[in-house]
PDB file of C-alpha atoms and ligand atoms in Angstrom:
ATOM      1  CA  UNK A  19       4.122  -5.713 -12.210  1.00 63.00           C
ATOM      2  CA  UNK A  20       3.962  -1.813 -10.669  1.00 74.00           C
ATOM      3  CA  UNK A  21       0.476  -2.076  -8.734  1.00 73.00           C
ATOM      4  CA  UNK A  22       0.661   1.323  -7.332  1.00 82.00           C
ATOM      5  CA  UNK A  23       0.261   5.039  -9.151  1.00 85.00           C
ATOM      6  CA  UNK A  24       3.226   7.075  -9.938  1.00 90.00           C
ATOM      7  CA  UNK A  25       0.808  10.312  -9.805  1.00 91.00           C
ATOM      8  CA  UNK A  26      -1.958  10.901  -7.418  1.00 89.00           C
ATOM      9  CA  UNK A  27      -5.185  12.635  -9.594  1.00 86.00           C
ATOM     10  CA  UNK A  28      -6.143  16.319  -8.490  1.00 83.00           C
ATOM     11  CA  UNK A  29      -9.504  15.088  -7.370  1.00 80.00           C
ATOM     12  CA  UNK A  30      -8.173  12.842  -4.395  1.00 81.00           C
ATOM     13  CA  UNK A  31      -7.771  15.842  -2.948  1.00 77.00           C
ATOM     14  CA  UNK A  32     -11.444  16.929  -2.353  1.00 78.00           C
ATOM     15  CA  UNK A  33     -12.166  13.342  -1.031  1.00 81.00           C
ATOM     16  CA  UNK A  34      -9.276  13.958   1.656  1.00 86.00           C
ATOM     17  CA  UNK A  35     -10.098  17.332   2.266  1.00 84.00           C
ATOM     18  CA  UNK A  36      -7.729  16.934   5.828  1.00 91.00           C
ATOM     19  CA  UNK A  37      -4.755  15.174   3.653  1.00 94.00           C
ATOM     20  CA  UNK A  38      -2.302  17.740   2.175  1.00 95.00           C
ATOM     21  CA  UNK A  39      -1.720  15.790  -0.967  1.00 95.00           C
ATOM     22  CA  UNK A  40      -0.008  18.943  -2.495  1.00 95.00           C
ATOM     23  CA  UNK A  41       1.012  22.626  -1.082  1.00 95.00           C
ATOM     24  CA  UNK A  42      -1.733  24.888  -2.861  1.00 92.00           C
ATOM     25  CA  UNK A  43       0.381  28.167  -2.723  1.00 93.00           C
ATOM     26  CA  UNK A  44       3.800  27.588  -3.187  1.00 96.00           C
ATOM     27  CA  UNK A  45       5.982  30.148  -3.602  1.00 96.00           C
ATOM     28  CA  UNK A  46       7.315  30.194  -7.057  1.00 97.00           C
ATOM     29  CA  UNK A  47       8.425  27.405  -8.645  1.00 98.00           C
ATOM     30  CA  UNK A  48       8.839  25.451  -4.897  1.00 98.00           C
ATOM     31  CA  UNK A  49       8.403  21.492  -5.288  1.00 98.00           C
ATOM     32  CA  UNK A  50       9.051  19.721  -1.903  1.00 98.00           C
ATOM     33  CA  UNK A  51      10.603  16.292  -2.017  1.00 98.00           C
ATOM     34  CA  UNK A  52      10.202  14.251   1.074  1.00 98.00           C
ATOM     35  CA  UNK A  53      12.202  11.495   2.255  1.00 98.00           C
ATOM     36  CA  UNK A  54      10.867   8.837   4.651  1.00 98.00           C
ATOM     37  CA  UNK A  55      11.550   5.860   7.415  1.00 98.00           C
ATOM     38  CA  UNK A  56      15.282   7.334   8.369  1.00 97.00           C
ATOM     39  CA  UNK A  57      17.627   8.358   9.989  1.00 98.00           C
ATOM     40  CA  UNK A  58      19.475   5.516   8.292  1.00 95.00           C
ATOM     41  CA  UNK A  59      23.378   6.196   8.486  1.00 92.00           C
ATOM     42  CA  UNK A  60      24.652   5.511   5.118  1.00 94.00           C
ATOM     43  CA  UNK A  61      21.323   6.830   3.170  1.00 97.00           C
ATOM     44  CA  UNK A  62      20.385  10.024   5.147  1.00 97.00           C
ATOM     45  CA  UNK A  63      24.092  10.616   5.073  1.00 96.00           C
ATOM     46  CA  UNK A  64      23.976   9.950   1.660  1.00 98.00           C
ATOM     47  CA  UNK A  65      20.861  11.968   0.343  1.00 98.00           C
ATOM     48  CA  UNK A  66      22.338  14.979   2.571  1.00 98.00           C
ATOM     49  CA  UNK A  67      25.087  14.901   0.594  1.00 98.00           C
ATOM     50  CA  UNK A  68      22.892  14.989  -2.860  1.00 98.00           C
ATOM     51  CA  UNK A  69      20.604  17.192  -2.043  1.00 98.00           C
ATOM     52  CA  UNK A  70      23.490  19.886  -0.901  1.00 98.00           C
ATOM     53  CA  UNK A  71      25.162  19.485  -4.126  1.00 98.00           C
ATOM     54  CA  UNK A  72      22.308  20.318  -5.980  1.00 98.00           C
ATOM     55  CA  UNK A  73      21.564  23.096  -3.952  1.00 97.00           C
ATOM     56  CA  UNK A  74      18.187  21.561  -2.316  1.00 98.00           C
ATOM     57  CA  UNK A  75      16.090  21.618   0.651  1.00 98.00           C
ATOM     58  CA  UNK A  76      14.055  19.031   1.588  1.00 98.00           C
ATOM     59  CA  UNK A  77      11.442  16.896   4.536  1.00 98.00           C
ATOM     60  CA  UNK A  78      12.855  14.218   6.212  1.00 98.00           C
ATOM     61  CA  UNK A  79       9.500  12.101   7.775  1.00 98.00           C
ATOM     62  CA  UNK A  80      11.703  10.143  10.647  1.00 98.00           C
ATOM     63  CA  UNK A  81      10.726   7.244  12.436  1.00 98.00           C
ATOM     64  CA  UNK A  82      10.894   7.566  16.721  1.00 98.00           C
ATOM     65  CA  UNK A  83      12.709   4.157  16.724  1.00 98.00           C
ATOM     66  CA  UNK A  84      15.579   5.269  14.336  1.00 98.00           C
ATOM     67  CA  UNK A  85      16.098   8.586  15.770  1.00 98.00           C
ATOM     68  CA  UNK A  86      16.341   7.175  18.977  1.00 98.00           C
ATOM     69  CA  UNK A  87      19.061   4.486  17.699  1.00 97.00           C
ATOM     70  CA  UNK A  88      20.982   8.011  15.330  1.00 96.00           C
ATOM     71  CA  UNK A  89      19.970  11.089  17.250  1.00 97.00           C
ATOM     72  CA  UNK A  90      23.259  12.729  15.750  1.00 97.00           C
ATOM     73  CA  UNK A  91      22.074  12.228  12.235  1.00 97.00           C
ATOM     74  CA  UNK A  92      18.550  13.743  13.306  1.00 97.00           C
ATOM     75  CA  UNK A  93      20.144  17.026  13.947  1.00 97.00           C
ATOM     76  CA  UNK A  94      22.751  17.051  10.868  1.00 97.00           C
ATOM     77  CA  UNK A  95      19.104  16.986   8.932  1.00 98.00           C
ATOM     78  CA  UNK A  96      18.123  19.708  10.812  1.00 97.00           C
ATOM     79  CA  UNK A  97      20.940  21.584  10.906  1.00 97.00           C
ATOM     80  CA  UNK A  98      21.236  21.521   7.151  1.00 98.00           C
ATOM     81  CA  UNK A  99      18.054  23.494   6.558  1.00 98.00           C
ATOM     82  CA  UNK A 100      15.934  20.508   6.324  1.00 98.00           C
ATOM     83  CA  UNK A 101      12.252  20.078   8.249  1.00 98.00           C
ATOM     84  CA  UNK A 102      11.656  17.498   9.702  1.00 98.00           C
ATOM     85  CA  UNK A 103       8.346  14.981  10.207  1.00 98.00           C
ATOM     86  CA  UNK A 104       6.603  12.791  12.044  1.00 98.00           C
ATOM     87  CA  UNK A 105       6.342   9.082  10.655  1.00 98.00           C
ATOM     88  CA  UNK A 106       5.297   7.099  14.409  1.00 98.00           C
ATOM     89  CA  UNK A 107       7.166   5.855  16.609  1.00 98.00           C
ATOM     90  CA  UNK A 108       7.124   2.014  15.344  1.00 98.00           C
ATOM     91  CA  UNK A 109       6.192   2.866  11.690  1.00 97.00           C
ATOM     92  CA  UNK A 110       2.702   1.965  12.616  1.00 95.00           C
ATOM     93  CA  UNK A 111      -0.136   1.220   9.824  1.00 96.00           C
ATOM     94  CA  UNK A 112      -3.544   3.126  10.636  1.00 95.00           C
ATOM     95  CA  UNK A 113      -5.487  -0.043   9.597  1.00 95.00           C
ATOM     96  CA  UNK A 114      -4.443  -2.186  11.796  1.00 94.00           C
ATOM     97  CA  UNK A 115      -4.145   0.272  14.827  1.00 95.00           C
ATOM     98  CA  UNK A 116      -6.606   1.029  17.800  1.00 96.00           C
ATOM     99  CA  UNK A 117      -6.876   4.497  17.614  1.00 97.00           C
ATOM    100  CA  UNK A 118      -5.791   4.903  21.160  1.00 97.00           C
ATOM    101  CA  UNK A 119      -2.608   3.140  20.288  1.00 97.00           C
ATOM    102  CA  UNK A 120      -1.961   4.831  16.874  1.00 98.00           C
ATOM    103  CA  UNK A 121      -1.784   8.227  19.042  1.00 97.00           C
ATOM    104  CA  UNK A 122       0.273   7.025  21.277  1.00 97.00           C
ATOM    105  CA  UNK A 123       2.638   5.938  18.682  1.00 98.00           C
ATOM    106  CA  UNK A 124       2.878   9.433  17.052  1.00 98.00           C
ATOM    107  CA  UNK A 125       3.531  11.159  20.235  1.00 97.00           C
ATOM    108  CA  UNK A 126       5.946   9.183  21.149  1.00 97.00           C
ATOM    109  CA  UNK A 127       7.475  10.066  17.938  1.00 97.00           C
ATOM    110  CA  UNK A 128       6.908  13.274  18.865  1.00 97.00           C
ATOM    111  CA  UNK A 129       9.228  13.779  21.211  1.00 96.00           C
ATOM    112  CA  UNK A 130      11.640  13.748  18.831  1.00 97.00           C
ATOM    113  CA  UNK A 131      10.339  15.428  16.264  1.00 97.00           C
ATOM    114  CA  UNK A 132       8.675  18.286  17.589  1.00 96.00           C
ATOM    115  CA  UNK A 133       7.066  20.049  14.182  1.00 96.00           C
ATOM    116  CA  UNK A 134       3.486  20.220  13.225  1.00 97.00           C
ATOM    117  CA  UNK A 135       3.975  17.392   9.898  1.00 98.00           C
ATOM    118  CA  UNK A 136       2.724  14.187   9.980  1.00 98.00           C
ATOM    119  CA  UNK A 137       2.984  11.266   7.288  1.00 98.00           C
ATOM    120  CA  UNK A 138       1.172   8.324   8.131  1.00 98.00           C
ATOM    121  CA  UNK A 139       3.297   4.835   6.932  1.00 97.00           C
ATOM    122  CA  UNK A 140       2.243   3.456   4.331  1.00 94.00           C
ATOM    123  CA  UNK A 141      -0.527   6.432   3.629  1.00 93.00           C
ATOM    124  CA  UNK A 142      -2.744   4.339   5.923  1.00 94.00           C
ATOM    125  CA  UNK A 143      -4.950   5.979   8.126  1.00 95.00           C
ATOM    126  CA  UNK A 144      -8.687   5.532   9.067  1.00 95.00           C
ATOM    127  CA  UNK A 145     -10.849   8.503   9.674  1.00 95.00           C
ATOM    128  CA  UNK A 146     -11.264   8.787  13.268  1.00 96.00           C
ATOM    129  CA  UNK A 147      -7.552   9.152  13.539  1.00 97.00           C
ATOM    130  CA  UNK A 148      -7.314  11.821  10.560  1.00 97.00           C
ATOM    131  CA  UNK A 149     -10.184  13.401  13.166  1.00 97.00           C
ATOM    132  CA  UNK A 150      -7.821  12.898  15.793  1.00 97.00           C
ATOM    133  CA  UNK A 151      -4.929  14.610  14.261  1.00 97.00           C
ATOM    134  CA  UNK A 152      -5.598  17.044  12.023  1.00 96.00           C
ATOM    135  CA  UNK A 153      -5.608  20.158  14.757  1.00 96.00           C
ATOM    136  CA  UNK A 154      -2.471  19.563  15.966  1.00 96.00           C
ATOM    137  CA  UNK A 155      -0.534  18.573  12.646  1.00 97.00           C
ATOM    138  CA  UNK A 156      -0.651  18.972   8.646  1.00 97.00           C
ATOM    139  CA  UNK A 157      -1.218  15.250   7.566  1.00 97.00           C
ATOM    140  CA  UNK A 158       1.017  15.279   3.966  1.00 98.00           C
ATOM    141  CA  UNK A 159       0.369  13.089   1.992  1.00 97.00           C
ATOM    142  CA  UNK A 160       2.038  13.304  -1.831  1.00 96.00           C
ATOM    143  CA  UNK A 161       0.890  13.729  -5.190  1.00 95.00           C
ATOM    144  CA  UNK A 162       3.943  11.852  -6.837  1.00 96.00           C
ATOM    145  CA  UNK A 163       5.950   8.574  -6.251  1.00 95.00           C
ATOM    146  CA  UNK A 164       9.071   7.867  -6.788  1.00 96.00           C
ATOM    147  CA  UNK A 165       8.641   3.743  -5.959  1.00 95.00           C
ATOM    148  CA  UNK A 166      12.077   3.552  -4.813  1.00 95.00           C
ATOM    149  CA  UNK A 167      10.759   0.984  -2.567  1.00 94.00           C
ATOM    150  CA  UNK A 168      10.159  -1.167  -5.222  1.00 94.00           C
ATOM    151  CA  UNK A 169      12.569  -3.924  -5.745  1.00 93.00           C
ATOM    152  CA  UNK A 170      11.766  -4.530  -9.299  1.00 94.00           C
ATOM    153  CA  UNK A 171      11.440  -1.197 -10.464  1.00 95.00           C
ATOM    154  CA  UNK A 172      11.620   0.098 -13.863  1.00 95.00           C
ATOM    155  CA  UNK A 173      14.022   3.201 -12.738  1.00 96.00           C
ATOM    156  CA  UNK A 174      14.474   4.792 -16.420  1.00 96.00           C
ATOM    157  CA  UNK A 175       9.804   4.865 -15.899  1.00 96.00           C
ATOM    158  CA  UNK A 176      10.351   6.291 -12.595  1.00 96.00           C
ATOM    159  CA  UNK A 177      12.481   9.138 -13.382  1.00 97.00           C
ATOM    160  CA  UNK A 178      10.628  10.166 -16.661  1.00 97.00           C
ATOM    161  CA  UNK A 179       7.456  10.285 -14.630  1.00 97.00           C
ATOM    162  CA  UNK A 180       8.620  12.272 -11.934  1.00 98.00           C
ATOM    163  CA  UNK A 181      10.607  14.537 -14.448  1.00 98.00           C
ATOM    164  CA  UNK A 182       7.511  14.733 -16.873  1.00 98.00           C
ATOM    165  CA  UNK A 183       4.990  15.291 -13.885  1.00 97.00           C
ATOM    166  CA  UNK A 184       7.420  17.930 -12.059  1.00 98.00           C
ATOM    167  CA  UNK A 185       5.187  20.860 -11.053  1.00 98.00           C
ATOM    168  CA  UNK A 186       5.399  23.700  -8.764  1.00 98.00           C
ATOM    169  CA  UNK A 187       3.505  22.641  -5.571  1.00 97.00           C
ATOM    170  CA  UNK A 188       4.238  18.738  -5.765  1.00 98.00           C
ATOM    171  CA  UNK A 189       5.125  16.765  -3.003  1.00 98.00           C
ATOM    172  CA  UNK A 190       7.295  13.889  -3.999  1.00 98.00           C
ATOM    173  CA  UNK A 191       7.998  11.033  -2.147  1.00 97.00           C
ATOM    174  CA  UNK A 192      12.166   9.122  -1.778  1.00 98.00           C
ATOM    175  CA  UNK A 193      12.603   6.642   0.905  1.00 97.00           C
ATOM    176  CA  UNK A 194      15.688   6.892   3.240  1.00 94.00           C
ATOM    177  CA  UNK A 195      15.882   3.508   4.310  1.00 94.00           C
ATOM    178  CA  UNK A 196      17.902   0.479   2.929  1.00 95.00           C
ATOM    179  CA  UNK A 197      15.665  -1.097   0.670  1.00 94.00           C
ATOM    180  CA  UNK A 198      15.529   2.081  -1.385  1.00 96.00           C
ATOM    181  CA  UNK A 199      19.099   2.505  -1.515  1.00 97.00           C
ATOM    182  CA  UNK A 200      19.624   1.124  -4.725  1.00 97.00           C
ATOM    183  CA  UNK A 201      17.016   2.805  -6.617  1.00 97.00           C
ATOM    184  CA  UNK A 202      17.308   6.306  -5.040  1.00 97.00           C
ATOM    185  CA  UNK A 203      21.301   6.598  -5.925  1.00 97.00           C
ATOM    186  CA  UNK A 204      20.050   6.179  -9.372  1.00 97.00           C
ATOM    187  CA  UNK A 205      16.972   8.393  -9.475  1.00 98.00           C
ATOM    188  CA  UNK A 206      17.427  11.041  -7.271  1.00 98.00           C
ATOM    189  CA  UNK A 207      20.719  12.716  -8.610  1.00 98.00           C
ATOM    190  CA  UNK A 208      19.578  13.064 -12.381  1.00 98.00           C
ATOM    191  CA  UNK A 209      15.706  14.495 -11.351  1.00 98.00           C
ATOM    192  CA  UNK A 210      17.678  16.624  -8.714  1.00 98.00           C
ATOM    193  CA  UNK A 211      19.843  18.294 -11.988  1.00 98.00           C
ATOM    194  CA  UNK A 212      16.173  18.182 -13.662  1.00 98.00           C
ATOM    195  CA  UNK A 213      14.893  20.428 -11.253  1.00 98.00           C
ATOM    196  CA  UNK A 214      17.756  22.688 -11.289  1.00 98.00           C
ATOM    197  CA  UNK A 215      17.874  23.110 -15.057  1.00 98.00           C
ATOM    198  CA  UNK A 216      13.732  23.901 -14.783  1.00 98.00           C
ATOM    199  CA  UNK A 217      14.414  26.628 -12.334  1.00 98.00           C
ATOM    200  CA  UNK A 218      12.487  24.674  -9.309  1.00 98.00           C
ATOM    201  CA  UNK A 219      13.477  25.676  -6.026  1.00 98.00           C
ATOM    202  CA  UNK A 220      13.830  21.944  -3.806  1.00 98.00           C
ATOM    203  CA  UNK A 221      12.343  23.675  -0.725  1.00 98.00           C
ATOM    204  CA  UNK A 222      11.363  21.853   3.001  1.00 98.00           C
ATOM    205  CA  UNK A 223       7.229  21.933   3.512  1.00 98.00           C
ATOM    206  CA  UNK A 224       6.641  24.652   5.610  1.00 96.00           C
ATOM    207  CA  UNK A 225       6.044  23.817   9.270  1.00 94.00           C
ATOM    208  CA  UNK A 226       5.465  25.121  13.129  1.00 93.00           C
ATOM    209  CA  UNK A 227       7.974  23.977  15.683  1.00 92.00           C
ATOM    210  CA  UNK A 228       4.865  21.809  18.058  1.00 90.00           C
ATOM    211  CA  UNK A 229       6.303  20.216  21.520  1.00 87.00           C
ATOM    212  CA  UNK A 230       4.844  17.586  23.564  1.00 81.00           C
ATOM    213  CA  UNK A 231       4.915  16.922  27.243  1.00 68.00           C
TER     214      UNK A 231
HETATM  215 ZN1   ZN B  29       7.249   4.919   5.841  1.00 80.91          ZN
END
């Protein structure tokens, strides 16, 4: 059973007033597709490879623990045009973090990372954190879901939704880890040619280069 939306509701945004769930002034027909949990070798490498064939940009939301084990695919991402974003260091969940600790996670994370975009794992994150964060980075969230991570998923659902629900301004979520593999190698290349056909430009989220000591 699929126990989790493939569209978030306009209104969730004026309950999370400090969550980007979607970028309010895009710039034409921009739709940002994010990809998170990497770098993974063969997947990053992978959706790199897609998303330059169909001529898009993306946000890659990295984990500090991966980059550290595949620094060199960190910087193909960024060399490629991509942004980059924070996803922790440890791919901490808010709820069941200290709020000292969380922190401490995502700057460790930062390190690497270095840009003003956060995505907590999992979407989890308590208030007092979101407090915590929001001066120094754009929390994104997403307004639609792919559910690559599901391992029973209905991929011929999936890709009609995000297809049908495509709009200028979305922010869509892929997973570039293992467990997606599967399902993203059968979604992502036929809503990528989608997009192209419906004139959207696949662009990164805009973002501020933001160092840490
Ligand atoms: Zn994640």
């Amino acid at each position: 059973m699929q126990f989790y939306p493939f569209t978030i509701p306009s209104f969730v945004n004026s309950l999370f007033p400090n969550l980007e769930w979607r970028i309010k002034n895009p710039v034409g027909r921009q739709i940002f597709l994010t990809f998170d949990d990497g770098p993974q070798p063969e997947v990053t490498q992978w959706v790199l490879k897609t998303l330059k064939e169909h001529n898009a940009l993306g946000t890659f939301f990295m984990v500090g623990e991966n980059i550290i084990k595949r620094p060199e695919i960190m910087q193909e991402v960024k060399a490629a045009g991509h942004a980059i974003g924070n996803h922790t260091h440890r791919h901490n969940s808010g709820y069941s973090s200290k709020l000292s600790d969380y922190i401490m996670e995502v700057k460790e994370c930062q390190k690497y990372t270095q840009t003003n975009l956060f995505r907590p794992p999992y979407g989890r994150i308590r208030t007092n954190q979101i407090k915590a964060l929001k001066d120094d980075y754009q929390i994104i969230m997403w307004n639609q879901l792919s559910g690559d991570f599901d391992q029973n998923l209905n991929r011929k659902k999936s890709l009609a939704s995000l297809c049908k629900n495509a709009k200028p301004g979305n922010i869509v979520v892929f997973h570039d880890s293992m467990k997606a593999f599967e399902n993203i190698k059968e979604i992502l290349p036929p809503f990528l040619a989608y997009l192209q056909k419906e004139e959207f430009i696949c662009s990164p989220l805009p973002c501020d280069e933001y160092l840490v000591d």
